Each structure stands twice: as structure tokens, then as C-alpha cells.
Amino acid sequence: MSAALVKPVLYSYFRSSCSWRVRIALALKGIAYDQEPVNLLKDGGQQFSTEFQVVNPMQQVPALKIDGVTLSQSLAIIQYLEETRPNPRLLPQDLKKRAQARMISDHIVSGIQPLQNLSFLKQVGEKKLEWAQGSIARGFQALEQILQHTAGRYCIGDEVSIADLCLVPQVYNAERFKVDLAPYPTITRINKALLELEAFQVSHPCRQPDTPAELRA
Amino acid sequence: MSAALVKPVLYSYFRSSCSWRVRIALALKGIAYDQEPVNLLKDGGQQFSTEFQVVNPMQQVPALKIDGVTLSQSLAIIQYLEETRPNPRLLPQDLKKRAQARMISDHIVSGIQPLQNLSFLKQVGEKKLEWAQGSIARGFQALEQILQHTAGRYCIGDEVSIADLCLVPQVYNAERFKVDLAPYPTITRINKALLELEAFQVSHPCRQPDTPAELRA
């Protein structure tokens, strides 16, 4: 069977915001895939197992087996999907808007998420809620300002882009960490509009194969 | 004067690894630009000033004024340069190799750098050397393994790519934080090969307009 005919396999954890980004991309592009859950808490973290180390030496989800290769890092995966399965597009056609979409994505992916993710907070110890809230609040303050220049219905004008795939999972984390979202009306409005779309609903953490029964919705 | 005829302005700090990535891209692509130094230490951090807040609400360097817009986030900037000034290319032509180049870049930019940068270490307080060393060592362990599958003379085969632009500044930081590099022979070898290239030399932290006299080389 040729690599293109094999269904992609997504190594994912229902609550991982990085995994969710990729699930949204797969849903928007209508790509059928299988999920291989990796429980980041069980057995001291299944991402550290010898088996998973072979899949992804970075010991993180998501990882996607597709077209005969295994890719990791959510934005690299999403951009590979964009280049191999361009419809519907997740990067705007206009080059400056493309840059802005990537800028917002990178701001969330490297500026906010790393300072509030599970493996980081474990190391921080008892001050973890403070750290998570502080990182998200600082990041959202900047993001709210940037969106004044770029947003329409969504982060970049009225077309769903890679930036939106990063925004929604980050807002979900903000809610988990009880960050007050009142100072960020634009973020809140865009998040709400995006959650109305089917691709964001089917990929939601409350609806994955590994979502525990008590968290399902 | 049309936007394309105005020289780009790079807001940069000589020792910022994220700024260095962009300086390498500008040098490789032969783009003339002016530098506007932003001292991350002076006056409590000039990136927090009201003036700079207008340039980049993320309060970080680099930021690049180019073609009538101001962009931030190093990878977004580099990919904008790639899309508007494609020669020489910094993303491989082969789509799987492009994905790997982005994967390595993202691993460094969001997996390593945020947990050893200046603003983060300030918040960590007294354990900052431990944090920096731990973050870099964990990241390099994974990277060393990934490079076994992707590297030639450079990170992705024998062509300089965006991954190399991230690697060299990260190794520079590792050396500053006295990380033992012996366990990472591939990283060390690639770094050395890259530092022989002019674009990596002219963009080096020891050779910028804002490099203090005692650190110049």
C-alpha cells in the first residue's frame, strides 16, 4: 500500500493544547485519521516510555505519522498539511497577512504555551497556578493589542487561519487555570465565534477517544 | 518612496538569540538593513518602554519594519523573508524535508529557548543557571537524536535551512550557560560548520553595533 493510502495516525492527549491545534487542522481539511492516545499523566507520563521515545524523541504530543514520515511540533505538522493538502487554506494568500498569522501562532506557541504546560508546571512546584496565570495574562495582553490590527471575525480578517487553531486551545487553558478573561474582549469574541465551527467542536478535548467519562460533553 | 525601497529596520539586541536568527536570514539573503538596538537590561529593559510597546506589543526583540509593516516573532519574520525574497532558499524544496526543518526550528524556538531566556530566568530567581542548563540539555538530547535522521553537513542535508538559523544561536546560549556539549557530537559538528559561513559571522553577537567594547571580537 502506498504511504498516501495509509490513514495518518495522530499521537495525542485529549487535554493537550498542542494536540488540539493539529486535530482542528485535520478536521478542517477533512483528513481521516486514527488516534493513538498518549496519557501525559499515567505511568509517570507515557510520553517518556521507550516505545514513544522511538516515535518522538522530543517526548511530547502531538506526533503525526503521515505519508511515511513521523512529524512532531504542532506548527510544523500543520504547515506540512497545508503544503500537501492545501484546501481549505489555513494560511492567508496575502503575504503580509500570512506573516501576521504566523506571528500570532508563534506568540502563543513559543511565548505563552511553554510557560504554562504540564511538564513545565511540574518543575515549578507549588507556585504553578501563579505561573500559569501570569504567563497567560502577559501573553493575552499583547495578543489583545495585536488583534486590534489584524482581526475581523477571526484572528486574521474573516478567514480561519493557523492563528485561530492556536487561539482556541490557549483560551481553553486560560479557563482551566481560571484566568480572568474580562480584559480581553477581542480574544473572547473570536474564541466564541470559532467554537461555533464544527471542526473546533469535533476536535474538542471533551470529545476525544481518551477523554475520561466524567469530562465528556 | 514606495515601501519596498525603504531599508528595513531591525529592532535587535546583540545577545538575543532570537534576534541573531533573523540577522542570519538577512545576511544570507543579502538584504541591507538598519539596526535599532533595544537593550534588554538597561533602564529595566528598553523593550518595556512606551515607545517600544508601540513597535511590538509583545515587548520582545526582534521586530522588523519591512515593506510597510512591522513583524515580530523570529520564525514568522524569517518565513516572510523567505516568501518575499526566496533566494537563497531557507526552506528545503522537498515537502518532508521542509517539515523537518520547521520541526527542528520549532523544537528550539518553543521547546528550548523560552525556558532559558532572560525574562524567564529573571522570574526563576536564584535557580536560574540550573534551569537554563536543564532546559538546554533536555532539548539537545532530543535534537541530537533527530539529527541522526535529518542531518548532512547541516541540520537538513547539505543545504543551510531555517533549522540552522535556530541551531547556532542556541548553541551559543548553551556555551554561555556552560552546558557540557560532549554528549552532542552532531550538534557540535554542525554548529562548527555553520560558523565558518560568512552570514553566521557577520551576524554574530560579538560583532553588532550594540556589542559592548569588551565583548567585541
GROMACS .gro file of C-alpha atoms in nm:
model
  434
    1MET     CA    1   0.000   0.000   0.000
    2SER     CA    2   0.146   0.341  -0.089
    3ALA     CA    3   0.217   0.574   0.200
    4ALA     CA    4  -0.053   0.817   0.084
    5LEU     CA    5  -0.321   0.548   0.117
    6VAL     CA    6  -0.239   0.461   0.478
    7LYS     CA    7  -0.453   0.653   0.725
    8PRO     CA    8  -0.245   0.901   0.926
    9VAL     CA    9  -0.202   0.823   1.296
   10LEU     CA   10  -0.211   1.107   1.546
   11TYR     CA   11  -0.041   1.053   1.881
   12SER     CA   12  -0.244   1.279   2.101
   13TYR     CA   13  -0.369   1.354   2.452
   14PHE     CA   14  -0.723   1.483   2.483
   15ARG     CA   15  -0.626   1.780   2.701
   16SER     CA   16  -0.301   1.877   2.529
   17SER     CA   17  -0.350   2.216   2.367
   18CYS     CA   18  -0.077   2.140   2.110
   19SER     CA   19  -0.258   1.819   2.009
   20TRP     CA   20  -0.585   2.006   1.979
   21ARG     CA   21  -0.431   2.252   1.728
   22VAL     CA   22  -0.348   1.961   1.498
   23ARG     CA   23  -0.687   1.794   1.547
   24ILE     CA   24  -0.855   2.117   1.431
   25ALA     CA   25  -0.636   2.127   1.118
   26LEU     CA   26  -0.715   1.765   1.035
   27ALA     CA   27  -1.086   1.830   1.085
   28LEU     CA   28  -1.089   2.149   0.875
   29LYS     CA   29  -0.907   1.976   0.592
   30GLY     CA   30  -1.132   1.671   0.614
   31ILE     CA   31  -0.842   1.429   0.668
   32ALA     CA   32  -0.948   1.095   0.818
   33TYR     CA   33  -0.703   0.968   1.081
   34ASP     CA   34  -0.664   0.726   1.367
   35GLN     CA   35  -0.577   0.840   1.716
   36GLU     CA   36  -0.322   0.678   1.941
   37PRO     CA   37  -0.373   0.825   2.288
   38VAL     CA   38  -0.063   0.906   2.494
   39ASN     CA   39  -0.157   0.974   2.855
   40LEU     CA   40   0.069   1.251   2.984
   41LEU     CA   41  -0.013   1.169   3.348
   42LYS     CA   42  -0.047   0.790   3.366
   43ASP     CA   43   0.258   0.570   3.445
   44GLY     CA   44   0.460   0.885   3.518
   45GLY     CA   45   0.380   1.008   3.166
   46GLN     CA   46   0.351   0.767   2.875
   47GLN     CA   47   0.536   1.019   2.655
   48PHE     CA   48   0.853   0.915   2.841
   49SER     CA   49   0.814   0.543   2.758
   50THR     CA   50   1.075   0.364   2.550
   51GLU     CA   51   0.812   0.290   2.283
   52PHE     CA   52   0.710   0.653   2.246
   53GLN     CA   53   1.069   0.774   2.252
   54VAL     CA   54   1.106   0.594   1.917
   55VAL     CA   55   0.802   0.776   1.776
   56ASN     CA   56   0.911   1.117   1.903
   57PRO     CA   57   1.248   1.174   2.073
   58MET     CA   58   1.107   1.508   2.195
   59GLN     CA   59   0.879   1.303   2.425
   60GLN     CA   60   0.583   1.523   2.350
   61VAL     CA   61   0.249   1.505   2.181
   62PRO     CA   62   0.132   1.563   1.917
   63ALA     CA   63   0.318   1.349   1.668
   64LEU     CA   64   0.168   1.257   1.333
   65LYS     CA   65   0.258   0.953   1.122
   66ILE     CA   66   0.171   1.056   0.770
   67ASP     CA   67   0.293   0.984   0.417
   68GLY     CA   68   0.563   0.755   0.551
   69VAL     CA   69   0.718   1.001   0.798
   70THR     CA   70   0.656   1.091   1.160
   71LEU     CA   71   0.638   1.461   1.232
   72SER     CA   72   0.621   1.644   1.561
   73GLN     CA   73   0.574   2.007   1.670
   74SER     CA   74   0.222   2.128   1.603
   75LEU     CA   75   0.303   2.421   1.373
   76ALA     CA   76   0.541   2.212   1.163
   77ILE     CA   77   0.271   1.946   1.129
   78ILE     CA   78   0.001   2.199   1.039
   79GLN     CA   79   0.223   2.366   0.780
   80TYR     CA   80   0.307   2.025   0.629
   81LEU     CA   81  -0.067   1.955   0.599
   82GLU     CA   82  -0.109   2.298   0.442
   83GLU     CA   83   0.159   2.231   0.182
   84THR     CA   84   0.041   1.880   0.095
   85ARG     CA   85  -0.337   1.926   0.137
   86PRO     CA   86  -0.393   2.295   0.061
   87ASN     CA   87  -0.774   2.305   0.083
   88PRO     CA   88  -0.917   2.483   0.269
   89ARG     CA   89  -0.617   2.702   0.326
   90LEU     CA   90  -0.501   2.780   0.679
   91LEU     CA   91  -0.252   3.048   0.578
   92PRO     CA   92  -0.391   3.363   0.413
   93GLN     CA   93  -0.298   3.426   0.049
   94ASP     CA   94  -0.169   3.779   0.115
   95LEU     CA   95   0.195   3.756   0.226
   96LYS     CA   96   0.172   4.018   0.500
   97LYS     CA   97  -0.136   3.854   0.643
   98ARG     CA   98   0.040   3.517   0.627
   99ALA     CA   99   0.321   3.670   0.831
  100GLN     CA  100   0.072   3.805   1.084
  101ALA     CA  101  -0.097   3.467   1.111
  102ARG     CA  102   0.240   3.305   1.183
  103MET     CA  103   0.333   3.584   1.423
  104ILE     CA  104   0.023   3.528   1.635
  105SER     CA  105   0.072   3.150   1.620
  106ASP     CA  106   0.435   3.178   1.730
  107HIS     CA  107   0.341   3.421   2.005
  108ILE     CA  108   0.104   3.161   2.151
  109VAL     CA  109   0.315   2.853   2.075
  110SER     CA  110   0.651   2.982   2.196
  111GLY     CA  111   0.554   3.285   2.405
  112ILE     CA  112   0.266   3.155   2.613
  113GLN     CA  113   0.220   2.778   2.599
  114PRO     CA  114   0.569   2.669   2.714
  115LEU     CA  115   0.533   2.863   3.039
  116GLN     CA  116   0.206   2.701   3.137
  117ASN     CA  117   0.232   2.346   3.009
  118LEU     CA  118   0.221   2.037   3.221
  119SER     CA  119   0.588   1.941   3.216
  120PHE     CA  120   0.693   2.296   3.297
  121LEU     CA  121   0.444   2.339   3.582
  122LYS     CA  122   0.556   2.010   3.735
  123GLN     CA  123   0.906   2.152   3.768
  124VAL     CA  124   0.782   2.481   3.910
  125GLY     CA  125   0.616   2.305   4.201
  126GLU     CA  126   0.379   2.482   4.437
  127LYS     CA  127   0.366   2.816   4.255
  128LYS     CA  128   0.225   2.655   3.945
  129LEU     CA  129  -0.113   2.826   3.932
  130GLU     CA  130   0.055   3.167   3.971
  131TRP     CA  131   0.300   3.086   3.691
  132ALA     CA  132   0.033   2.964   3.454
  133GLN     CA  133  -0.192   3.263   3.518
  134GLY     CA  134   0.093   3.513   3.487
  135SER     CA  135   0.222   3.367   3.161
  136ILE     CA  136  -0.119   3.358   3.001
  137ALA     CA  137  -0.219   3.706   3.122
  138ARG     CA  138   0.103   3.865   2.991
  139GLY     CA  139   0.065   3.687   2.660
  140PHE     CA  140  -0.301   3.776   2.623
  141GLN     CA  141  -0.234   4.145   2.697
  142ALA     CA  142  -0.002   4.159   2.396
  143LEU     CA  143  -0.230   3.945   2.183
  144GLU     CA  144  -0.535   4.160   2.254
  145GLN     CA  145  -0.342   4.464   2.122
  146ILE     CA  146  -0.216   4.283   1.814
  147LEU     CA  147  -0.564   4.161   1.726
  148GLN     CA  148  -0.682   4.524   1.707
  149HIS     CA  149  -0.476   4.547   1.387
  150THR     CA  150  -0.538   4.205   1.237
  151ALA     CA  151  -0.876   4.068   1.341
  152GLY     CA  152  -1.206   4.051   1.164
  153ARG     CA  153  -1.445   3.778   1.266
  154TYR     CA  154  -1.135   3.565   1.336
  155CYS     CA  155  -0.770   3.641   1.423
  156ILE     CA  156  -0.677   3.746   1.068
  157GLY     CA  157  -0.975   3.901   0.895
  158ASP     CA  158  -1.275   3.680   0.829
  159GLU     CA  159  -1.096   3.363   0.723
  160VAL     CA  160  -1.000   3.088   0.967
  161SER     CA  161  -0.619   3.062   0.982
  162ILE     CA  162  -0.345   2.881   1.169
  163ALA     CA  163  -0.361   3.160   1.431
  164ASP     CA  164  -0.714   3.055   1.522
  165LEU     CA  165  -0.601   2.694   1.564
  166CYS     CA  166  -0.361   2.820   1.830
  167LEU     CA  167  -0.601   3.066   1.992
  168VAL     CA  168  -0.888   2.837   2.090
  169PRO     CA  169  -0.679   2.574   2.276
  170GLN     CA  170  -0.494   2.854   2.456
  171VAL     CA  171  -0.820   3.013   2.572
  172TYR     CA  172  -0.931   2.669   2.691
  173ASN     CA  173  -0.615   2.650   2.901
  174ALA     CA  174  -0.675   3.001   3.032
  175GLU     CA  175  -1.019   2.892   3.150
  176ARG     CA  176  -0.876   2.581   3.315
  177PHE     CA  177  -0.631   2.799   3.505
  178LYS     CA  178  -0.910   3.044   3.595
  179VAL     CA  179  -0.754   3.343   3.421
  180ASP     CA  180  -0.991   3.641   3.423
  181LEU     CA  181  -1.076   3.695   3.055
  182ALA     CA  182  -1.265   4.023   3.102
  183PRO     CA  183  -0.964   4.236   2.993
  184TYR     CA  184  -0.953   4.053   2.657
  185PRO     CA  185  -1.283   4.118   2.478
  186THR     CA  186  -1.142   4.057   2.129
  187ILE     CA  187  -0.985   3.724   2.225
  188THR     CA  188  -1.310   3.621   2.393
  189ARG     CA  189  -1.525   3.723   2.096
  190ILE     CA  190  -1.307   3.541   1.840
  191ASN     CA  191  -1.288   3.229   2.059
  192LYS     CA  192  -1.666   3.219   2.078
  193ALA     CA  193  -1.709   3.257   1.702
  194LEU     CA  194  -1.458   2.979   1.637
  195LEU     CA  195  -1.622   2.739   1.882
  196GLU     CA  196  -1.935   2.757   1.667
  197LEU     CA  197  -1.750   2.582   1.385
  198GLU     CA  198  -1.779   2.206   1.355
  199ALA     CA  199  -1.404   2.145   1.319
  200PHE     CA  200  -1.341   2.310   1.655
  201GLN     CA  201  -1.622   2.110   1.816
  202VAL     CA  202  -1.530   1.759   1.696
  203SER     CA  203  -1.167   1.817   1.795
  204HIS     CA  204  -1.255   1.950   2.141
  205PRO     CA  205  -1.087   1.787   2.446
  206CYS     CA  206  -1.428   1.686   2.583
  207ARG     CA  207  -1.492   1.465   2.280
  208GLN     CA  208  -1.180   1.255   2.219
  209PRO     CA  209  -1.136   0.877   2.239
  210ASP     CA  210  -0.924   0.919   2.553
  211THR     CA  211  -1.148   1.175   2.725
  212PRO     CA  212  -1.242   1.032   3.069
  213ALA     CA  213  -1.616   0.971   3.108
  214GLU     CA  214  -1.657   1.243   3.373
  215LEU     CA  215  -1.516   1.510   3.137
  216ARG     CA  216  -1.710   1.413   2.828
  217ALA     CA  217  -1.967   1.650   2.683
  218MET     CA  218   0.912   5.643  -0.168
  219SER     CA  219   0.749   5.300  -0.204
  220ALA     CA  220   0.766   5.073   0.096
  221ALA     CA  221   0.992   4.829  -0.091
  222LEU     CA  222   1.259   5.099  -0.139
  223VAL     CA  223   1.284   5.188   0.230
  224LYS     CA  224   1.560   4.998   0.408
  225PRO     CA  225   1.418   4.752   0.662
  226VAL     CA  226   1.485   4.834   1.028
  227LEU     CA  227   1.567   4.551   1.267
  228TYR     CA  228   1.500   4.610   1.637
  229SER     CA  229   1.758   4.385   1.791
  230TYR     CA  230   1.979   4.314   2.092
  231PHE     CA  231   2.328   4.185   2.021
  232ARG     CA  232   2.299   3.890   2.259
  233SER     CA  233   1.937   3.791   2.190
  234SER     CA  234   1.938   3.451   2.022
  235CYS     CA  235   1.602   3.525   1.856
  236SER     CA  236   1.746   3.844   1.704
  237TRP     CA  237   2.051   3.656   1.582
  238ARG     CA  238   1.832   3.409   1.389
  239VAL     CA  239   1.684   3.698   1.190
  240ARG     CA  240   2.023   3.865   1.137
  241ILE     CA  241   2.149   3.541   0.981
  242ALA     CA  242   1.850   3.527   0.745
  243LEU     CA  243   1.901   3.889   0.640
  244ALA     CA  244   2.271   3.824   0.579
  245LEU     CA  245   2.214   3.502   0.381
  246LYS     CA  246   1.957   3.674   0.161
  247GLY     CA  247   2.178   3.980   0.115
  248ILE     CA  248   1.916   4.222   0.248
  249ALA     CA  249   2.061   4.557   0.358
  250TYR     CA  250   1.901   4.686   0.679
  251ASP     CA  251   1.947   4.931   0.963
  252GLN     CA  252   1.964   4.820   1.323
  253GLU     CA  253   1.785   4.986   1.609
  254PRO     CA  254   1.935   4.841   1.929
  255VAL     CA  255   1.698   4.763   2.216
  256ASN     CA  256   1.892   4.698   2.535
  257LEU     CA  257   1.714   4.423   2.727
  258LEU     CA  258   1.897   4.507   3.051
  259LYS     CA  259   1.935   4.888   3.055
  260ASP     CA  260   1.666   5.106   3.218
  261GLY     CA  261   1.494   4.792   3.348
  262GLY     CA  262   1.468   4.665   2.990
  263GLN     CA  263   1.411   4.905   2.700
  264GLN     CA  264   1.171   4.652   2.547
  265PHE     CA  265   0.921   4.757   2.814
  266SER     CA  266   0.935   5.128   2.720
  267THR     CA  267   0.623   5.306   2.594
  268GLU     CA  268   0.799   5.377   2.263
  269PHE     CA  269   0.885   5.014   2.200
  270GLN     CA  270   0.545   4.892   2.311
  271VAL     CA  271   0.412   5.071   2.000
  272VAL     CA  272   0.662   4.888   1.778
  273ASN     CA  273   0.596   4.548   1.935
  274PRO     CA  274   0.324   4.492   2.194
  275MET     CA  275   0.493   4.159   2.273
  276GLN     CA  276   0.778   4.366   2.428
  277GLN     CA  277   1.041   4.145   2.271
  278VAL     CA  278   1.312   4.162   2.011
  279PRO     CA  279   1.344   4.102   1.726
  280ALA     CA  280   1.095   4.313   1.539
  281LEU     CA  281   1.142   4.402   1.174
  282LYS     CA  282   0.995   4.703   0.996
  283ILE     CA  283   0.976   4.597   0.634
  284ASP     CA  284   0.758   4.665   0.331
  285GLY     CA  285   0.536   4.896   0.535
  286VAL     CA  286   0.459   4.653   0.818
  287THR     CA  287   0.623   4.567   1.148
  288LEU     CA  288   0.662   4.196   1.215
  289SER     CA  289   0.775   4.015   1.526
  290GLN     CA  290   0.850   3.652   1.621
  291SER     CA  291   1.169   3.532   1.457
  292LEU     CA  292   1.025   3.237   1.262
  293ALA     CA  293   0.736   3.445   1.129
  294ILE     CA  294   0.985   3.710   1.016
  295ILE     CA  295   1.218   3.456   0.853
  296GLN     CA  296   0.931   3.287   0.671
  297TYR     CA  297   0.807   3.627   0.547
  298LEU     CA  298   1.154   3.696   0.411
  299GLU     CA  299   1.151   3.351   0.251
  300GLU     CA  300   0.819   3.416   0.079
  301THR     CA  301   0.906   3.766  -0.042
  302ARG     CA  302   1.280   3.719  -0.111
  303PRO     CA  303   1.313   3.349  -0.196
  304ASN     CA  304   1.684   3.340  -0.285
  305PRO     CA  305   1.875   3.164  -0.147
  306ARG     CA  306   1.602   2.947  -0.004
  307LEU     CA  307   1.594   2.870   0.368
  308LEU     CA  308   1.327   2.602   0.346
  309PRO     CA  309   1.412   2.285   0.152
  310GLN     CA  310   1.219   2.219  -0.169
  311ASP     CA  311   1.114   1.867  -0.065
  312LEU     CA  312   0.798   1.893   0.145
  313LYS     CA  313   0.900   1.632   0.403
  314LYS     CA  314   1.236   1.799   0.449
  315ARG     CA  315   1.063   2.136   0.483
  316ALA     CA  316   0.852   1.983   0.760
  317GLN     CA  317   1.164   1.851   0.932
  318ALA     CA  318   1.334   2.190   0.906
  319ARG     CA  319   1.032   2.353   1.070
  320MET     CA  320   1.013   2.075   1.328
  321ILE     CA  321   1.371   2.134   1.442
  322SER     CA  322   1.320   2.511   1.438
  323ASP     CA  323   1.004   2.485   1.649
  324HIS     CA  324   1.174   2.244   1.888
  325ILE     CA  325   1.443   2.505   1.956
  326VAL     CA  326   1.219   2.813   1.943
  327SER     CA  327   0.933   2.685   2.156
  328GLY     CA  328   1.086   2.382   2.330
  329ILE     CA  329   1.423   2.515   2.445
  330GLN     CA  330   1.462   2.891   2.415
  331PRO     CA  331   1.160   3.002   2.625
  332LEU     CA  332   1.288   2.808   2.928
  333GLN     CA  333   1.629   2.972   2.926
  334ASN     CA  334   1.568   3.326   2.808
  335LEU     CA  335   1.640   3.636   3.006
  336SER     CA  336   1.287   3.734   3.105
  337PHE     CA  337   1.209   3.379   3.216
  338LEU     CA  338   1.529   3.338   3.418
  339LYS     CA  339   1.467   3.668   3.595
  340GLN     CA  340   1.142   3.526   3.729
  341VAL     CA  341   1.302   3.198   3.833
  342GLY     CA  342   1.545   3.379   4.060
  343GLU     CA  343   1.838   3.202   4.219
  344LYS     CA  344   1.800   2.866   4.044
  345LYS     CA  345   1.845   3.025   3.704
  346LEU     CA  346   2.166   2.853   3.597
  347GLU     CA  347   2.018   2.514   3.685
  348TRP     CA  348   1.702   2.592   3.487
  349ALA     CA  349   1.889   2.712   3.182
  350GLN     CA  350   2.122   2.413   3.181
  351GLY     CA  351   1.841   2.164   3.235
  352SER     CA  352   1.622   2.308   2.961
  353ILE     CA  353   1.903   2.315   2.708
  354ALA     CA  354   2.033   1.967   2.797
  355ARG     CA  355   1.687   1.808   2.767
  356GLY     CA  356   1.627   1.983   2.437
  357PHE     CA  357   1.968   1.892   2.297
  358GLN     CA  358   1.926   1.524   2.390
  359ALA     CA  359   1.617   1.506   2.168
  360LEU     CA  360   1.773   1.719   1.897
  361GLU     CA  361   2.085   1.504   1.879
  362GLN     CA  362   1.864   1.201   1.810
  363ILE     CA  363   1.652   1.379   1.549
  364LEU     CA  364   1.960   1.499   1.365
  365GLN     CA  365   2.068   1.136   1.318
  366HIS     CA  366   1.779   1.110   1.071
  367THR     CA  367   1.794   1.451   0.906
  368ALA     CA  368   2.148   1.588   0.906
  369GLY     CA  369   2.414   1.603   0.641
  370ARG     CA  370   2.670   1.877   0.668
  371TYR     CA  371   2.394   2.090   0.821
  372CYS     CA  372   2.069   2.016   1.010
  373ILE     CA  373   1.877   1.908   0.700
  374GLY     CA  374   2.114   1.751   0.449
  375ASP     CA  375   2.380   1.972   0.297
  376GLU     CA  376   2.179   2.288   0.245
  377VAL     CA  377   2.156   2.566   0.503
  378SER     CA  378   1.797   2.592   0.628
  379ILE     CA  379   1.588   2.775   0.884
  380ALA     CA  380   1.679   2.498   1.133
  381ASP     CA  381   2.045   2.603   1.117
  382LEU     CA  382   1.949   2.965   1.186
  383CYS     CA  383   1.796   2.842   1.512
  384LEU     CA  384   2.072   2.597   1.600
  385VAL     CA  385   2.375   2.827   1.609
  386PRO     CA  386   2.228   3.091   1.844
  387GLN     CA  387   2.102   2.812   2.072
  388VAL     CA  388   2.448   2.655   2.091
  389TYR     CA  389   2.588   2.999   2.169
  390ASN     CA  390   2.347   3.021   2.463
  391ALA     CA  391   2.444   2.670   2.573
  392GLU     CA  392   2.806   2.781   2.586
  393ARG     CA  393   2.718   3.094   2.782
  394PHE     CA  394   2.537   2.877   3.036
  395LYS     CA  395   2.830   2.631   3.044
  396VAL     CA  396   2.631   2.331   2.925
  397ASP     CA  397   2.859   2.033   2.861
  398LEU     CA  398   2.835   1.977   2.485
  399ALA     CA  399   3.029   1.649   2.478
  400PRO     CA  400   2.710   1.435   2.463
  401TYR     CA  401   2.601   1.614   2.143
  402PRO     CA  402   2.865   1.549   1.876
  403THR     CA  403   2.629   1.607   1.583
  404ILE     CA  404   2.508   1.940   1.717
  405THR     CA  405   2.866   2.045   1.784
  406ARG     CA  406   2.986   1.940   1.438
  407ILE     CA  407   2.704   2.120   1.255
  408ASN     CA  408   2.748   2.433   1.465
  409LYS     CA  409   3.117   2.445   1.377
  410ALA     CA  410   3.047   2.401   1.005
  411LEU     CA  411   2.789   2.679   1.011
  412LEU     CA  412   3.016   2.922   1.195
  413GLU     CA  413   3.254   2.902   0.900
  414LEU     CA  414   2.994   3.074   0.681
  415GLU     CA  415   3.013   3.450   0.642
  416ALA     CA  416   2.644   3.510   0.714
  417PHE     CA  417   2.681   3.349   1.057
  418GLN     CA  418   2.996   3.550   1.128
  419VAL     CA  419   2.873   3.899   1.035
  420SER     CA  420   2.554   3.845   1.235
  421HIS     CA  421   2.739   3.714   1.544
  422PRO     CA  422   2.666   3.879   1.881
  423CYS     CA  423   3.031   3.982   1.914
  424ARG     CA  424   3.005   4.198   1.604
  425GLN     CA  425   2.689   4.410   1.633
  426PRO     CA  426   2.651   4.789   1.661
  427ASP     CA  427   2.539   4.749   2.023
  428THR     CA  428   2.804   4.494   2.126
  429PRO     CA  429   2.993   4.640   2.426
  430ALA     CA  430   3.362   4.703   2.355
  431GLU     CA  431   3.478   4.432   2.599
  432LEU     CA  432   3.277   4.164   2.417
  433ARG     CA  433   3.374   4.257   2.063
  434ALA     CA  434   3.577   4.019   1.853
   0.00000   0.00000   0.00000
